[in-house]
Protein backbone atom coordinates (compact mmCIF):
# COMPACT_ATOMS: atom_id res chain seq x y z
CA UNK A 1 0.00 0.00 0.00
CA UNK A 2 1.20 3.51 -0.70
CA UNK A 3 2.67 5.45 2.21
CA UNK A 4 0.39 8.43 1.51
CA UNK A 5 -2.69 6.21 1.58
CA UNK A 6 -1.65 4.67 4.91
CA UNK A 7 -0.88 8.08 6.40
CA UNK A 8 -4.28 9.43 5.35
CA UNK A 9 -5.97 6.35 6.79
CA UNK A 10 -4.10 6.75 10.09
CA UNK A 11 -5.05 10.43 10.25
CA UNK A 12 -8.73 9.61 9.75
CA UNK A 13 -8.41 6.93 12.42
CA UNK A 14 -7.14 9.52 14.89
CA UNK A 15 -10.11 11.74 14.12
CA UNK A 16 -12.53 8.83 14.56
CA UNK A 17 -11.17 8.04 18.03
CA UNK A 18 -11.57 11.66 19.14
CA UNK A 19 -15.10 11.92 17.65
CA UNK A 20 -16.17 8.80 19.54
CA UNK A 21 -14.87 9.92 22.95
CA UNK A 22 -17.71 10.81 25.26
CA UNK A 23 -20.41 9.37 23.00
CA UNK A 24 -22.56 6.27 23.32
CA UNK A 25 -20.12 4.64 20.89
CA UNK A 26 -17.05 5.05 23.09
CA UNK A 27 -17.08 1.59 24.69
CA UNK A 28 -17.41 -0.18 21.36
CA UNK A 29 -14.78 2.11 19.83
CA UNK A 30 -12.37 1.40 22.70
CA UNK A 31 -12.80 -2.34 22.16
CA UNK A 32 -12.27 -2.11 18.40
CA UNK A 33 -9.25 0.20 18.63
CA UNK A 34 -7.55 -1.78 21.41
CA UNK A 35 -8.01 -5.03 19.47
CA UNK A 36 -6.79 -3.44 16.25
CA UNK A 37 -3.64 -1.95 17.74
CA UNK A 38 -3.06 -4.84 20.19
CA UNK A 39 -3.13 -7.40 17.33
CA UNK A 40 -4.16 -10.31 19.56
CA UNK A 41 -1.65 -9.67 22.35
CA UNK A 42 -3.66 -9.43 25.59
CA UNK A 43 -1.07 -7.21 27.29
CA UNK A 44 -0.97 -4.78 24.38
CA UNK A 45 -4.77 -4.72 24.22
CA UNK A 46 -4.90 -3.77 27.92
CA UNK A 47 -2.24 -1.09 27.38
CA UNK A 48 -4.28 0.39 24.52
CA UNK A 49 -7.39 0.44 26.71
CA UNK A 50 -5.44 2.46 29.29
CA UNK A 51 -4.33 4.89 26.56
CA UNK A 52 -7.92 5.20 25.36
CA UNK A 53 -9.09 5.91 28.92
CA UNK A 54 -6.50 8.69 29.14
CA UNK A 55 -7.78 10.10 25.85
CA UNK A 56 -11.36 10.14 27.14
CA UNK A 57 -10.23 11.82 30.37
CA UNK A 58 -8.27 14.44 28.44
CA UNK A 59 -11.29 15.25 26.27
CA UNK A 60 -13.99 15.49 28.94
CA UNK A 61 -14.63 18.06 30.20
CA UNK A 62 -12.56 20.59 28.32
CA UNK A 63 -12.26 24.28 29.11
CA UNK A 64 -13.64 26.18 26.08
CA UNK A 65 -10.32 27.76 25.05
CA UNK A 66 -8.41 24.47 25.19
CA UNK A 67 -10.90 22.21 23.41
CA UNK A 68 -9.60 22.54 19.85
CA UNK A 69 -5.97 22.22 20.88
CA UNK A 70 -6.59 19.12 23.00
CA UNK A 71 -8.70 17.48 20.30
CA UNK A 72 -5.95 18.13 17.76
CA UNK A 73 -3.34 16.74 20.16
CA UNK A 74 -5.35 13.57 20.77
CA UNK A 75 -6.07 13.14 17.04
CA UNK A 76 -2.33 13.39 16.38
CA UNK A 77 -1.49 10.86 19.11
CA UNK A 78 -3.92 8.29 17.72
CA UNK A 79 -2.96 8.98 14.11
CA UNK A 80 0.63 8.30 15.15
CA UNK A 81 -0.33 5.03 16.86
CA UNK A 82 -2.23 3.88 13.77
CA UNK A 83 0.58 4.95 11.46
CA UNK A 84 3.16 3.10 13.57
CA UNK A 85 0.97 -0.01 13.51
CA UNK A 86 0.55 0.08 9.74
CA UNK A 87 4.23 0.85 9.24
CA UNK A 88 5.47 -2.12 11.26
CA UNK A 89 3.21 -4.62 9.47
CA UNK A 90 3.90 -5.99 6.03
CA UNK A 91 2.00 -7.60 3.18
CA UNK A 92 -1.28 -9.29 4.06
CA UNK A 93 -1.06 -8.30 7.74
CA UNK A 94 -0.78 -4.65 6.78
CA UNK A 95 -3.71 -5.01 4.38
CA UNK A 96 -5.83 -6.66 7.09
CA UNK A 97 -5.03 -3.96 9.63
CA UNK A 98 -5.82 -1.25 7.07
CA UNK A 99 -9.15 -2.95 6.32
CA UNK A 100 -9.95 -3.13 10.06
CA UNK A 101 -9.15 0.57 10.39
CA UNK A 102 -11.43 1.37 7.45
CA UNK A 103 -14.24 -0.54 9.20
CA UNK A 104 -13.60 1.54 12.31
CA UNK A 105 -14.00 4.68 10.21
CA UNK A 106 -17.39 3.46 9.01
CA UNK A 107 -18.53 2.85 12.59
CA UNK A 108 -21.31 5.31 13.47
CA UNK A 109 -20.01 7.96 15.85
CA UNK A 110 -21.94 11.09 15.14
CA UNK A 111 -25.52 10.00 14.61
CA UNK A 112 -28.27 12.19 15.94
CA UNK A 113 -30.94 9.65 15.00
CA UNK A 114 -31.77 6.32 16.58
CA UNK A 115 -28.86 3.90 16.75
CA UNK A 116 -28.80 0.19 17.61
CA UNK A 117 -25.42 -1.55 17.84
CA UNK A 118 -24.48 -5.05 19.03
CA UNK A 119 -28.05 -5.66 20.16
CA UNK A 120 -27.97 -9.41 20.70
CA UNK A 121 -30.79 -11.79 19.85
CA UNK A 122 -34.57 -11.55 20.25
CA UNK A 123 -36.66 -14.69 20.83
CA UNK A 124 -40.45 -14.72 21.25
CA UNK A 125 -42.65 -17.76 21.83
CA UNK A 126 -46.30 -18.54 22.50
CA UNK A 127 -47.86 -15.30 21.20
CA UNK A 128 -45.18 -13.20 22.90
CA UNK A 129 -43.10 -10.42 21.45
CA UNK A 130 -39.43 -9.60 21.86
CA UNK A 131 -37.25 -6.76 20.70
CA UNK A 132 -33.61 -6.07 21.23
CA UNK A 133 -32.59 -2.61 20.19
CA UNK A 134 -34.89 0.42 20.18
CA UNK A 135 -38.69 0.56 20.16
CA UNK A 136 -40.13 4.01 19.54
CA UNK A 137 -43.82 4.51 20.13
CA UNK A 138 -43.70 8.20 19.23
CA UNK A 139 -41.59 7.99 16.07
CA UNK A 140 -37.86 8.13 15.56
CA UNK A 141 -35.42 10.80 16.68
CA UNK A 142 -34.43 13.35 14.05
CA UNK A 143 -31.50 12.45 11.84
CA UNK A 144 -30.41 9.26 10.14
CA UNK A 145 -31.03 6.00 11.95
CA UNK A 146 -28.16 3.53 12.05
CA UNK A 147 -28.03 -0.17 12.78
CA UNK A 148 -24.87 -2.28 13.09
CA UNK A 149 -24.41 -5.92 14.01
CA UNK A 150 -27.89 -6.65 15.27
CA UNK A 151 -28.56 -10.22 16.33
CA UNK A 152 -31.02 -12.79 15.11
CA UNK A 153 -34.77 -12.55 15.66
CA UNK A 154 -36.81 -15.70 16.23
CA UNK A 155 -40.59 -15.89 16.66
CA UNK A 156 -42.08 -19.31 17.36
CA UNK A 157 -45.79 -19.95 17.46
CA UNK A 158 -48.90 -18.13 16.30
CA UNK A 159 -49.04 -14.45 17.23
CA UNK A 160 -45.38 -14.25 18.17
CA UNK A 161 -43.11 -11.46 16.91
CA UNK A 162 -39.39 -10.79 17.38
CA UNK A 163 -37.32 -7.87 16.09
CA UNK A 164 -33.72 -6.73 16.37
CA UNK A 165 -32.73 -3.19 15.48
CA UNK A 166 -35.07 -0.18 15.45
CA UNK A 167 -38.86 -0.29 15.42
CA UNK A 168 -40.86 2.93 14.96
CA UNK A 169 -44.58 3.20 15.54
mmCIF file of C-alpha atoms in Angstrom:
data_model
loop_
_atom_site.group_PDB
_atom_site.id
_atom_site.type_symbol
_atom_site.label_atom_id
_atom_site.label_comp_id
_atom_site.label_asym_id
_atom_site.label_seq_id
_atom_site.Cartn_x
_atom_site.Cartn_y
_atom_site.Cartn_z
ATOM 1 C CA UNK A 1 0.000 0.000 0.000
ATOM 2 C CA UNK A 2 1.203 3.507 -0.699
ATOM 3 C CA UNK A 3 2.673 5.448 2.205
ATOM 4 C CA UNK A 4 0.395 8.428 1.507
ATOM 5 C CA UNK A 5 -2.691 6.213 1.584
ATOM 6 C CA UNK A 6 -1.652 4.675 4.906
ATOM 7 C CA UNK A 7 -0.881 8.081 6.398
ATOM 8 C CA UNK A 8 -4.282 9.428 5.353
ATOM 9 C CA UNK A 9 -5.974 6.347 6.794
ATOM 10 C CA UNK A 10 -4.103 6.746 10.089
ATOM 11 C CA UNK A 11 -5.054 10.434 10.251
ATOM 12 C CA UNK A 12 -8.726 9.614 9.748
ATOM 13 C CA UNK A 13 -8.406 6.929 12.424
ATOM 14 C CA UNK A 14 -7.141 9.525 14.889
ATOM 15 C CA UNK A 15 -10.114 11.744 14.119
ATOM 16 C CA UNK A 16 -12.525 8.832 14.556
ATOM 17 C CA UNK A 17 -11.167 8.042 18.026
ATOM 18 C CA UNK A 18 -11.573 11.656 19.136
ATOM 19 C CA UNK A 19 -15.097 11.923 17.654
ATOM 20 C CA UNK A 20 -16.173 8.797 19.536
ATOM 21 C CA UNK A 21 -14.865 9.920 22.946
ATOM 22 C CA UNK A 22 -17.709 10.813 25.263
ATOM 23 C CA UNK A 23 -20.414 9.367 23.003
ATOM 24 C CA UNK A 24 -22.559 6.273 23.319
ATOM 25 C CA UNK A 25 -20.121 4.640 20.886
ATOM 26 C CA UNK A 26 -17.054 5.047 23.085
ATOM 27 C CA UNK A 27 -17.076 1.594 24.694
ATOM 28 C CA UNK A 28 -17.406 -0.179 21.357
ATOM 29 C CA UNK A 29 -14.776 2.114 19.825
ATOM 30 C CA UNK A 30 -12.371 1.398 22.702
ATOM 31 C CA UNK A 31 -12.798 -2.337 22.160
ATOM 32 C CA UNK A 32 -12.269 -2.111 18.404
ATOM 33 C CA UNK A 33 -9.249 0.204 18.626
ATOM 34 C CA UNK A 34 -7.547 -1.779 21.406
ATOM 35 C CA UNK A 35 -8.012 -5.031 19.474
ATOM 36 C CA UNK A 36 -6.786 -3.437 16.248
ATOM 37 C CA UNK A 37 -3.637 -1.950 17.743
ATOM 38 C CA UNK A 38 -3.065 -4.841 20.186
ATOM 39 C CA UNK A 39 -3.128 -7.396 17.332
ATOM 40 C CA UNK A 40 -4.163 -10.313 19.560
ATOM 41 C CA UNK A 41 -1.646 -9.670 22.348
ATOM 42 C CA UNK A 42 -3.656 -9.429 25.592
ATOM 43 C CA UNK A 43 -1.072 -7.210 27.292
ATOM 44 C CA UNK A 44 -0.967 -4.784 24.385
ATOM 45 C CA UNK A 45 -4.765 -4.723 24.220
ATOM 46 C CA UNK A 46 -4.898 -3.766 27.924
ATOM 47 C CA UNK A 47 -2.244 -1.085 27.381
ATOM 48 C CA UNK A 48 -4.280 0.393 24.517
ATOM 49 C CA UNK A 49 -7.393 0.441 26.709
ATOM 50 C CA UNK A 50 -5.439 2.461 29.288
ATOM 51 C CA UNK A 51 -4.335 4.895 26.562
ATOM 52 C CA UNK A 52 -7.915 5.198 25.356
ATOM 53 C CA UNK A 53 -9.093 5.909 28.916
ATOM 54 C CA UNK A 54 -6.502 8.692 29.141
ATOM 55 C CA UNK A 55 -7.777 10.096 25.853
ATOM 56 C CA UNK A 56 -11.357 10.144 27.144
ATOM 57 C CA UNK A 57 -10.235 11.821 30.373
ATOM 58 C CA UNK A 58 -8.272 14.441 28.438
ATOM 59 C CA UNK A 59 -11.286 15.253 26.269
ATOM 60 C CA UNK A 60 -13.995 15.489 28.935
ATOM 61 C CA UNK A 61 -14.628 18.057 30.205
ATOM 62 C CA UNK A 62 -12.558 20.586 28.317
ATOM 63 C CA UNK A 63 -12.256 24.276 29.110
ATOM 64 C CA UNK A 64 -13.641 26.178 26.080
ATOM 65 C CA UNK A 65 -10.324 27.756 25.048
ATOM 66 C CA UNK A 66 -8.406 24.470 25.194
ATOM 67 C CA UNK A 67 -10.899 22.213 23.412
ATOM 68 C CA UNK A 68 -9.604 22.539 19.846
ATOM 69 C CA UNK A 69 -5.966 22.217 20.882
ATOM 70 C CA UNK A 70 -6.593 19.125 23.001
ATOM 71 C CA UNK A 71 -8.704 17.476 20.301
ATOM 72 C CA UNK A 72 -5.950 18.133 17.757
ATOM 73 C CA UNK A 73 -3.342 16.735 20.155
ATOM 74 C CA UNK A 74 -5.352 13.566 20.769
ATOM 75 C CA UNK A 75 -6.068 13.140 17.041
ATOM 76 C CA UNK A 76 -2.333 13.388 16.383
ATOM 77 C CA UNK A 77 -1.493 10.864 19.107
ATOM 78 C CA UNK A 78 -3.918 8.285 17.720
ATOM 79 C CA UNK A 79 -2.963 8.979 14.114
ATOM 80 C CA UNK A 80 0.632 8.296 15.154
ATOM 81 C CA UNK A 81 -0.334 5.033 16.860
ATOM 82 C CA UNK A 82 -2.232 3.876 13.770
ATOM 83 C CA UNK A 83 0.576 4.952 11.456
ATOM 84 C CA UNK A 84 3.160 3.104 13.570
ATOM 85 C CA UNK A 85 0.969 -0.008 13.508
ATOM 86 C CA UNK A 86 0.547 0.078 9.736
ATOM 87 C CA UNK A 87 4.227 0.849 9.237
ATOM 88 C CA UNK A 88 5.474 -2.125 11.258
ATOM 89 C CA UNK A 89 3.210 -4.618 9.475
ATOM 90 C CA UNK A 90 3.898 -5.991 6.025
ATOM 91 C CA UNK A 91 1.998 -7.603 3.176
ATOM 92 C CA UNK A 92 -1.275 -9.294 4.056
ATOM 93 C CA UNK A 93 -1.065 -8.299 7.736
ATOM 94 C CA UNK A 94 -0.780 -4.650 6.782
ATOM 95 C CA UNK A 95 -3.708 -5.005 4.381
ATOM 96 C CA UNK A 96 -5.827 -6.662 7.087
ATOM 97 C CA UNK A 97 -5.028 -3.965 9.634
ATOM 98 C CA UNK A 98 -5.822 -1.248 7.072
ATOM 99 C CA UNK A 99 -9.146 -2.948 6.320
ATOM 100 C CA UNK A 100 -9.951 -3.126 10.058
ATOM 101 C CA UNK A 101 -9.154 0.566 10.390
ATOM 102 C CA UNK A 102 -11.434 1.371 7.451
ATOM 103 C CA UNK A 103 -14.242 -0.539 9.196
ATOM 104 C CA UNK A 104 -13.602 1.543 12.315
ATOM 105 C CA UNK A 105 -14.002 4.682 10.210
ATOM 106 C CA UNK A 106 -17.394 3.465 9.012
ATOM 107 C CA UNK A 107 -18.535 2.848 12.585
ATOM 108 C CA UNK A 108 -21.309 5.305 13.466
ATOM 109 C CA UNK A 109 -20.005 7.958 15.852
ATOM 110 C CA UNK A 110 -21.944 11.093 15.141
ATOM 111 C CA UNK A 111 -25.519 10.003 14.605
ATOM 112 C CA UNK A 112 -28.269 12.191 15.940
ATOM 113 C CA UNK A 113 -30.936 9.651 15.000
ATOM 114 C CA UNK A 114 -31.766 6.323 16.582
ATOM 115 C CA UNK A 115 -28.863 3.898 16.751
ATOM 116 C CA UNK A 116 -28.799 0.186 17.612
ATOM 117 C CA UNK A 117 -25.418 -1.549 17.836
ATOM 118 C CA UNK A 118 -24.482 -5.052 19.032
ATOM 119 C CA UNK A 119 -28.054 -5.657 20.158
ATOM 120 C CA UNK A 120 -27.966 -9.405 20.697
ATOM 121 C CA UNK A 121 -30.794 -11.792 19.854
ATOM 122 C CA UNK A 122 -34.572 -11.554 20.246
ATOM 123 C CA UNK A 123 -36.658 -14.689 20.831
ATOM 124 C CA UNK A 124 -40.454 -14.725 21.246
ATOM 125 C CA UNK A 125 -42.646 -17.757 21.833
ATOM 126 C CA UNK A 126 -46.301 -18.537 22.497
ATOM 127 C CA UNK A 127 -47.858 -15.302 21.204
ATOM 128 C CA UNK A 128 -45.184 -13.204 22.895
ATOM 129 C CA UNK A 129 -43.096 -10.421 21.454
ATOM 130 C CA UNK A 130 -39.432 -9.598 21.861
ATOM 131 C CA UNK A 131 -37.251 -6.762 20.700
ATOM 132 C CA UNK A 132 -33.608 -6.065 21.232
ATOM 133 C CA UNK A 133 -32.585 -2.609 20.188
ATOM 134 C CA UNK A 134 -34.894 0.416 20.177
ATOM 135 C CA UNK A 135 -38.693 0.558 20.159
ATOM 136 C CA UNK A 136 -40.133 4.010 19.540
ATOM 137 C CA UNK A 137 -43.822 4.506 20.125
ATOM 138 C CA UNK A 138 -43.697 8.200 19.234
ATOM 139 C CA UNK A 139 -41.593 7.991 16.066
ATOM 140 C CA UNK A 140 -37.861 8.127 15.558
ATOM 141 C CA UNK A 141 -35.416 10.796 16.682
ATOM 142 C CA UNK A 142 -34.430 13.347 14.046
ATOM 143 C CA UNK A 143 -31.504 12.447 11.839
ATOM 144 C CA UNK A 144 -30.413 9.257 10.136
ATOM 145 C CA UNK A 145 -31.030 5.997 11.954
ATOM 146 C CA UNK A 146 -28.155 3.527 12.046
ATOM 147 C CA UNK A 147 -28.026 -0.171 12.776
ATOM 148 C CA UNK A 148 -24.871 -2.277 13.086
ATOM 149 C CA UNK A 149 -24.413 -5.922 14.011
ATOM 150 C CA UNK A 150 -27.887 -6.654 15.274
ATOM 151 C CA UNK A 151 -28.559 -10.219 16.331
ATOM 152 C CA UNK A 152 -31.020 -12.790 15.109
ATOM 153 C CA UNK A 153 -34.769 -12.552 15.661
ATOM 154 C CA UNK A 154 -36.814 -15.699 16.231
ATOM 155 C CA UNK A 155 -40.585 -15.885 16.657
ATOM 156 C CA UNK A 156 -42.083 -19.309 17.362
ATOM 157 C CA UNK A 157 -45.793 -19.951 17.460
ATOM 158 C CA UNK A 158 -48.905 -18.130 16.298
ATOM 159 C CA UNK A 159 -49.042 -14.447 17.228
ATOM 160 C CA UNK A 160 -45.376 -14.245 18.171
ATOM 161 C CA UNK A 161 -43.108 -11.462 16.910
ATOM 162 C CA UNK A 162 -39.391 -10.789 17.380
ATOM 163 C CA UNK A 163 -37.323 -7.872 16.089
ATOM 164 C CA UNK A 164 -33.723 -6.725 16.372
ATOM 165 C CA UNK A 165 -32.733 -3.186 15.478
ATOM 166 C CA UNK A 166 -35.069 -0.183 15.453
ATOM 167 C CA UNK A 167 -38.863 -0.286 15.420
ATOM 168 C CA UNK A 168 -40.860 2.932 14.964
ATOM 169 C CA UNK A 169 -44.578 3.195 15.537
#
